[in-house]
PDB file of C-alpha atoms in Angstrom:
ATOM      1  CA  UNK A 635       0.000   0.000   0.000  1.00 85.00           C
ATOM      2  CA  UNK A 636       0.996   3.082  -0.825  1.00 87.00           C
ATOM      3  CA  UNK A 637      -0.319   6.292   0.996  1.00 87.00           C
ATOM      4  CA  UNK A 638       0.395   9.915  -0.636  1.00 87.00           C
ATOM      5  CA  UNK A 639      -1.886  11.888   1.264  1.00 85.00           C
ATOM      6  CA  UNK A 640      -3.275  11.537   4.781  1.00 81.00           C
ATOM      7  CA  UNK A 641      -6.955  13.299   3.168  1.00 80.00           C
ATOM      8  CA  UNK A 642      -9.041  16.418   3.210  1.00 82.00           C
ATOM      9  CA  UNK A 643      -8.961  18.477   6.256  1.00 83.00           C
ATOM     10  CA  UNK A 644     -12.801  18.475   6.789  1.00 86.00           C
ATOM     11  CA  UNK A 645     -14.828  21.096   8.519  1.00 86.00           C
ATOM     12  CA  UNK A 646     -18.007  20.289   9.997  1.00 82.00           C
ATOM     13  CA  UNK A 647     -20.084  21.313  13.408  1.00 84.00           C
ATOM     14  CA  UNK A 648     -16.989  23.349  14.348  1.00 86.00           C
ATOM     15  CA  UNK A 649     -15.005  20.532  14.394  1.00 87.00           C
ATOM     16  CA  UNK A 650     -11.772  19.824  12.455  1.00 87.00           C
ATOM     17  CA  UNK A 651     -10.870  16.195  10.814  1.00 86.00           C
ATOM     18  CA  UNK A 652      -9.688  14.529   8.093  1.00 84.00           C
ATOM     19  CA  UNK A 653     -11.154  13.200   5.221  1.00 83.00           C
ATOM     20  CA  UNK A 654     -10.517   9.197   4.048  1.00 85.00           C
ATOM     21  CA  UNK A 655      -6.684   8.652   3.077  1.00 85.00           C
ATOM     22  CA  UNK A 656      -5.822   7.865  -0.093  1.00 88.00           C
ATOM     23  CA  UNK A 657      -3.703   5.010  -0.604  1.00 90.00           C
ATOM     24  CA  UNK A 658      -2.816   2.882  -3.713  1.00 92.00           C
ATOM     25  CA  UNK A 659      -2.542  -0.837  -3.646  1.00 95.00           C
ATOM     26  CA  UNK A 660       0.647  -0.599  -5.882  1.00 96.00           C
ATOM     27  CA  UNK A 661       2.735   2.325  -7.458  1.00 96.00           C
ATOM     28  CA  UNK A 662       5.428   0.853 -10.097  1.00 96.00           C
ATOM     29  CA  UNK A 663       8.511   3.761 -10.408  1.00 95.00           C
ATOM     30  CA  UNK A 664      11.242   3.447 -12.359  1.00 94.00           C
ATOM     31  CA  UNK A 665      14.201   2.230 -10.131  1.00 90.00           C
ATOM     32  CA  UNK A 666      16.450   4.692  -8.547  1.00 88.00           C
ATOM     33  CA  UNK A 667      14.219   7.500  -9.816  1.00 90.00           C
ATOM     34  CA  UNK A 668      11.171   9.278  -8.609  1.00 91.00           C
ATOM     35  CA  UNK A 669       9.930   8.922 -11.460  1.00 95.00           C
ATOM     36  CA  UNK A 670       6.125   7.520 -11.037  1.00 95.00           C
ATOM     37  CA  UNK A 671       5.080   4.428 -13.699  1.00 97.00           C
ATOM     38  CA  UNK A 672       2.170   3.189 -13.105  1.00 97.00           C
ATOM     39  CA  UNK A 673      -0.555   2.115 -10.358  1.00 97.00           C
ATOM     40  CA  UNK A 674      -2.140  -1.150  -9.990  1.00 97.00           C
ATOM     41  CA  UNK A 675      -5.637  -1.535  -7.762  1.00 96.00           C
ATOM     42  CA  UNK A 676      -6.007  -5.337  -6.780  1.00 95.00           C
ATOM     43  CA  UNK A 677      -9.851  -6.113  -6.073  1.00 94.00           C
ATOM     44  CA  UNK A 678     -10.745  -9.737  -4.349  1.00 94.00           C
ATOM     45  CA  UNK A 679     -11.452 -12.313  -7.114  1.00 93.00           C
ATOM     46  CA  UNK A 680     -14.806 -12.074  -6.655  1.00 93.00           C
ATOM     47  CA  UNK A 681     -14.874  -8.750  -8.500  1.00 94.00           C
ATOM     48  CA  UNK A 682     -15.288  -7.960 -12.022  1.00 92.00           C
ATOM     49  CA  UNK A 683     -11.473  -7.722 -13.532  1.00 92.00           C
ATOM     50  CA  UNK A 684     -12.331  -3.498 -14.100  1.00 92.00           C
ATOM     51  CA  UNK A 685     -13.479  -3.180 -10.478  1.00 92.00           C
ATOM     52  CA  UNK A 686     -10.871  -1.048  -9.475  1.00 94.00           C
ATOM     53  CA  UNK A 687      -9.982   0.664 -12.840  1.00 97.00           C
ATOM     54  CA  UNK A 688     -11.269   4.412 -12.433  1.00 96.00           C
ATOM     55  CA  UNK A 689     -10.101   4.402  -8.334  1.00 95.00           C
ATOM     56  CA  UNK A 690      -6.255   2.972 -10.171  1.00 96.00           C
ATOM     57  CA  UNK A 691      -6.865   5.742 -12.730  1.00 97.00           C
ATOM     58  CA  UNK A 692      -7.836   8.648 -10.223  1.00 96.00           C
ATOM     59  CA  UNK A 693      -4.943   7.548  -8.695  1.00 96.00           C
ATOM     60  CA  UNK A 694      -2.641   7.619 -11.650  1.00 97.00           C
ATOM     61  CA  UNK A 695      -3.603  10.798 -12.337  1.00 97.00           C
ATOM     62  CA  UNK A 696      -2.716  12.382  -8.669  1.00 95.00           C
ATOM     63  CA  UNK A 697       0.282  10.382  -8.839  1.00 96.00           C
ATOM     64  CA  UNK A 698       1.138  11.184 -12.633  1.00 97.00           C
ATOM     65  CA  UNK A 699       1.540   7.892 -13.749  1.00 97.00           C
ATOM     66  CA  UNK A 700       1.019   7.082 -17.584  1.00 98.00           C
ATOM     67  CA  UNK A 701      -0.520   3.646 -16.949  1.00 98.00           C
ATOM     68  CA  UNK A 702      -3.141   2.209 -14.295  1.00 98.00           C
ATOM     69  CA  UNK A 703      -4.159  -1.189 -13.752  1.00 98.00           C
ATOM     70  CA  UNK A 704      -6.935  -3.141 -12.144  1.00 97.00           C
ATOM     71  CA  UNK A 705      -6.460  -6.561 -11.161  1.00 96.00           C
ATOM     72  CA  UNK A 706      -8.755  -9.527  -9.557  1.00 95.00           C
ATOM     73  CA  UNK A 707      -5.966 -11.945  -9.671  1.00 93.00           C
ATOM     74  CA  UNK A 708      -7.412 -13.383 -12.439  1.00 94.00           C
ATOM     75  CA  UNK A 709      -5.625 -10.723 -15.266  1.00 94.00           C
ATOM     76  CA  UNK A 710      -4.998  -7.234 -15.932  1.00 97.00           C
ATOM     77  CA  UNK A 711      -7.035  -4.454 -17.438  1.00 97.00           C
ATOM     78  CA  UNK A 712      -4.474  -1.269 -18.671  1.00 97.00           C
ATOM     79  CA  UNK A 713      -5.369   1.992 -19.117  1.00 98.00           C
ATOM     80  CA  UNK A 714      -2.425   3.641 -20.769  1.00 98.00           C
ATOM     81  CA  UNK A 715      -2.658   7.414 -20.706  1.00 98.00           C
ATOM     82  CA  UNK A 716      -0.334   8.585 -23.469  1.00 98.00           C
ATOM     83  CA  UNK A 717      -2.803   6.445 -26.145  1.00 97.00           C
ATOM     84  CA  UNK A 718      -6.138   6.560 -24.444  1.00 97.00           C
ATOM     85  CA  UNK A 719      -6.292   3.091 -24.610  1.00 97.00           C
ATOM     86  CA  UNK A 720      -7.681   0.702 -22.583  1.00 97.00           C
ATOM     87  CA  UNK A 721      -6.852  -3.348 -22.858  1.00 96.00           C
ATOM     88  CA  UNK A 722      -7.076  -6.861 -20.857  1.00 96.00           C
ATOM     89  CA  UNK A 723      -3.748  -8.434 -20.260  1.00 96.00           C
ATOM     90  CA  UNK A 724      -3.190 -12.031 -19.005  1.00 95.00           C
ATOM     91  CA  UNK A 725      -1.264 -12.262 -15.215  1.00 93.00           C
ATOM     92  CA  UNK A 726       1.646 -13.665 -18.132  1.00 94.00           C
ATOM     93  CA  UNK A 727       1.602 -10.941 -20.199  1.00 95.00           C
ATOM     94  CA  UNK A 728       1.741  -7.410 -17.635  1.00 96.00           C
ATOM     95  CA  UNK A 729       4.873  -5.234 -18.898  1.00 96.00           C
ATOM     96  CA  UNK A 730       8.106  -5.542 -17.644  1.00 95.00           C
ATOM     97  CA  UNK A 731      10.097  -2.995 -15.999  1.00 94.00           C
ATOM     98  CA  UNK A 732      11.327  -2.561 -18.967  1.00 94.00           C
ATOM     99  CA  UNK A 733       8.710  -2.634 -21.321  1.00 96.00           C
ATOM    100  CA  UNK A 734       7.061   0.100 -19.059  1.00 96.00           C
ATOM    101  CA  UNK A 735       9.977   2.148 -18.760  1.00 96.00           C
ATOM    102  CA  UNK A 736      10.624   2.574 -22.754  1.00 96.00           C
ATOM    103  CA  UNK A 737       6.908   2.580 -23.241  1.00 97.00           C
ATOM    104  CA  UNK A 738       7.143   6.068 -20.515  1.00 97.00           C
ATOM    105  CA  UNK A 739      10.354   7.164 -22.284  1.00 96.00           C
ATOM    106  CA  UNK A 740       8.304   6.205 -25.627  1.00 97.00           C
ATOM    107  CA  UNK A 741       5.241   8.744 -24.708  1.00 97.00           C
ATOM    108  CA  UNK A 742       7.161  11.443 -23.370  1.00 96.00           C
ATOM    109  CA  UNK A 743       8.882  11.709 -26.561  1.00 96.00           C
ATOM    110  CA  UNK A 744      12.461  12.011 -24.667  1.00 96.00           C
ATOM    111  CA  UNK A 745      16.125  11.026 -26.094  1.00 95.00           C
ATOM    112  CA  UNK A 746      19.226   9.211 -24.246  1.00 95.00           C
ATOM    113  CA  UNK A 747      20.193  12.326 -23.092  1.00 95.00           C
ATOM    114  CA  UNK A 748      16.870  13.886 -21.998  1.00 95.00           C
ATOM    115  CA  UNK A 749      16.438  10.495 -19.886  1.00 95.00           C
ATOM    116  CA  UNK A 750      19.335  10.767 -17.971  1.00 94.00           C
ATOM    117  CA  UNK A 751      18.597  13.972 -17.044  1.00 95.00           C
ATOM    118  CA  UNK A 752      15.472  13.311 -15.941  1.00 95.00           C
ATOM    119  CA  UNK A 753      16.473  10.479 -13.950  1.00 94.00           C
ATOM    120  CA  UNK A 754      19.093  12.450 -11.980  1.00 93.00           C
ATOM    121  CA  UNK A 755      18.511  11.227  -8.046  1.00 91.00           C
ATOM    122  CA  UNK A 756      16.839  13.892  -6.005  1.00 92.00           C
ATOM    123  CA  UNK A 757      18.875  15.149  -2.804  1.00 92.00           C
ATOM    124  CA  UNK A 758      17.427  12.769  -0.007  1.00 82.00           C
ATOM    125  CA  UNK A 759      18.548  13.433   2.730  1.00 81.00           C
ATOM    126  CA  UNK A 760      16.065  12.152   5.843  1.00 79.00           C
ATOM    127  CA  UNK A 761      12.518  13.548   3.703  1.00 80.00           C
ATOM    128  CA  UNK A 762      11.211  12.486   0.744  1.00 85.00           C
ATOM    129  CA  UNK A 763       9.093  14.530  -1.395  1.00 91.00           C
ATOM    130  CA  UNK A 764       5.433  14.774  -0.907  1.00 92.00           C
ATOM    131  CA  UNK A 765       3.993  13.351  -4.429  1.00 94.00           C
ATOM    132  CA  UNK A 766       2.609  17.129  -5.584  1.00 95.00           C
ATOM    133  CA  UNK A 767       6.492  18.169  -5.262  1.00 96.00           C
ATOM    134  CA  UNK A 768       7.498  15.466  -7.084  1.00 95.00           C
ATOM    135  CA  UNK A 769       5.025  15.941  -9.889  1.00 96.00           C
ATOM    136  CA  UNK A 770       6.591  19.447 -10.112  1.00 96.00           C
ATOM    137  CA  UNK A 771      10.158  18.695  -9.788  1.00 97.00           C
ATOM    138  CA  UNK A 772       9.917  16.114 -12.484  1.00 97.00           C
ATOM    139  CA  UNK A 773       7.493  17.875 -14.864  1.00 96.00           C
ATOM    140  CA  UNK A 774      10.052  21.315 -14.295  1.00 96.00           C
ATOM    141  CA  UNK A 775      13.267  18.959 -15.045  1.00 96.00           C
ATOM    142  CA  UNK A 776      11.148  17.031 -18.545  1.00 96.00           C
ATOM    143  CA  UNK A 777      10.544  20.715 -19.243  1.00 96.00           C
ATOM    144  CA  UNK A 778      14.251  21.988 -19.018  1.00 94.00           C
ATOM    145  CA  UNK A 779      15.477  18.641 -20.604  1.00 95.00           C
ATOM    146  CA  UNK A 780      13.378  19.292 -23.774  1.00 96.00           C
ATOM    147  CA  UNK A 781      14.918  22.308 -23.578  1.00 93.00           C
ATOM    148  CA  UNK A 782      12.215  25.107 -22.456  1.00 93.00           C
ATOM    149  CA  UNK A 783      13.938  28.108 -20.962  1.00 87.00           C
ATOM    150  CA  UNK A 784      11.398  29.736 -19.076  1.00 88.00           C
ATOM    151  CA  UNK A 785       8.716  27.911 -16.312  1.00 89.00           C
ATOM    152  CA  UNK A 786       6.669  29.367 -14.399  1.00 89.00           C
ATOM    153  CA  UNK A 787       5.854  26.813 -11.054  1.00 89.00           C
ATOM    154  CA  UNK A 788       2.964  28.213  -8.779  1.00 91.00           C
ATOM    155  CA  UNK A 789       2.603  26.476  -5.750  1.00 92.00           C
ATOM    156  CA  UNK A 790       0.322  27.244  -2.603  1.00 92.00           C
ATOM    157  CA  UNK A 791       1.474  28.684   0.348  1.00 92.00           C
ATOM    158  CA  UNK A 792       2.898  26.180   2.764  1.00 91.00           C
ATOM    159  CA  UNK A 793       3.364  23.443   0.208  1.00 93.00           C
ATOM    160  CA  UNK A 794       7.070  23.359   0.155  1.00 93.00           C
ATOM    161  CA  UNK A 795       8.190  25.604  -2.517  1.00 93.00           C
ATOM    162  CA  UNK A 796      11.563  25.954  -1.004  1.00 92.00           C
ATOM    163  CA  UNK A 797      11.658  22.677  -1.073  1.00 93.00           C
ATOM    164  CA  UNK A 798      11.068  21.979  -4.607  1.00 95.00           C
ATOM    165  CA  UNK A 799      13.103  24.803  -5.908  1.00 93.00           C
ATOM    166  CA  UNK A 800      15.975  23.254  -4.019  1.00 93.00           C
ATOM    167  CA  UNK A 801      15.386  19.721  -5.599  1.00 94.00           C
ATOM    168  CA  UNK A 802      15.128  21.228  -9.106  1.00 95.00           C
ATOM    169  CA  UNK A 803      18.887  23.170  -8.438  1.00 93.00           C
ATOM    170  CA  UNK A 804      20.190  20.418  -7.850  1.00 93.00           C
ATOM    171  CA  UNK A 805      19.263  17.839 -10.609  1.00 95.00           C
ATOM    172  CA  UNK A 806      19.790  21.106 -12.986  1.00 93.00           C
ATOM    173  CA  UNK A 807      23.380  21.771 -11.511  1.00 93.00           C
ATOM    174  CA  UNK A 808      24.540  18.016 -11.228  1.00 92.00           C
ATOM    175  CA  UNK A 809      23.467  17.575 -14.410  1.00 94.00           C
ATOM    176  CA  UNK A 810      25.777  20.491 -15.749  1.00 92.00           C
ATOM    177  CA  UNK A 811      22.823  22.223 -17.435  1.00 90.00           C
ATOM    178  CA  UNK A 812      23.102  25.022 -14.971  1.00 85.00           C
ATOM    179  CA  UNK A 813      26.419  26.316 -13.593  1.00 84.00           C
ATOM    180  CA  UNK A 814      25.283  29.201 -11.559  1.00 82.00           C
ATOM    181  CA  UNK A 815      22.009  29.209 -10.184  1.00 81.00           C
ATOM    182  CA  UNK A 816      20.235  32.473  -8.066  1.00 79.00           C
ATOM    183  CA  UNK A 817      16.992  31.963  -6.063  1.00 74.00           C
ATOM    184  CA  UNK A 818      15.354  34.747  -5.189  1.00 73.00           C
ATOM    185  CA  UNK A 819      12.448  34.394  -3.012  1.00 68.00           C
TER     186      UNK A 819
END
């Protein structure tokens, strides 16, 4: 299970709580990157094989992940966002790592040299990145790989823009594409 936000703050008869987590059965990422593939929903087998599809692809789309997948144990139904398309799969025939990788590299329309860019660790040091940080640092590095020169990231107060400014820095200046680098906040 994998839980990327702890829910809605809720306000009702002046009382504060949150709202239901949201948690995926499964995210896929491509290794050593946090780079998010795919999410797969397992339902009990007494479900239809789609059962979970729309919950994997509400997910998927929080999460930015170019495929979701629903699962009863019994096969796979894909929903591959880069085509639209939506198919059943066999438990022998779900993607490998590393069909799903080049099928992400595929749809994002990215070279050799774009990739390794965009796979460029993060700075970890004792945090990880909350998964709408992520989403930005990866879609700001894609952007600067392709080679856009101007971004503009607008994030809401308290959501960690230091944060994410730092991250993007510091792919940009260990992958040489920046040498100097001024933040102005």
């Amino acid at each position: 299970e994998y839980s990327y936000t702890q829910g809605c703050i809720e306000f009702a008869n002046n009382a504060i709580k949150r709202g239901k987590l949201k948690k995926a059965d499964y995210l896929l990422k491509i290794p050593n990157t946090q780079i998010n593939l795919a999410i797969i929903e397992a339902k009990s087998s007494d479900k239809h094989i789609s059962e979970g599809l729309s919950q994997a692809m509400n997910y998927a789309k929080d999460l930015h992940c170019p495929f979701a997948y629903a699962s009863n144990g019994s096969g796979f139904i894909e929903y591959d966002f880069f085509t639209g398309q939506k198919r059943e799969l066999s438990l022998d025939n779900f993607p490998t790592p590393s069909e799903l990788t080049s099928r992400y590299y595929k749809g994002k329309d990215l070279d050799k040299e774009q990739i390794s860019i965009t796979q460029t660790p993060y700075y970890l040091d004792k945090s990880t990145p909350r998964y709408y940080q992520a989403n930005a640092i990866n879609a700001v590095v894609e952007a600067v790989a392709k080679g856009q020169k101007r971004i503009l990231l607008v994030m809401a107060t308290g959501t960690g823009k230091t944060y994410t400014a730092f991250q993007i820095a510091h792919i940009l200046y260990h992958t040489k594409i920046a040498k100097k680098i001024l933040y102005l906040a």
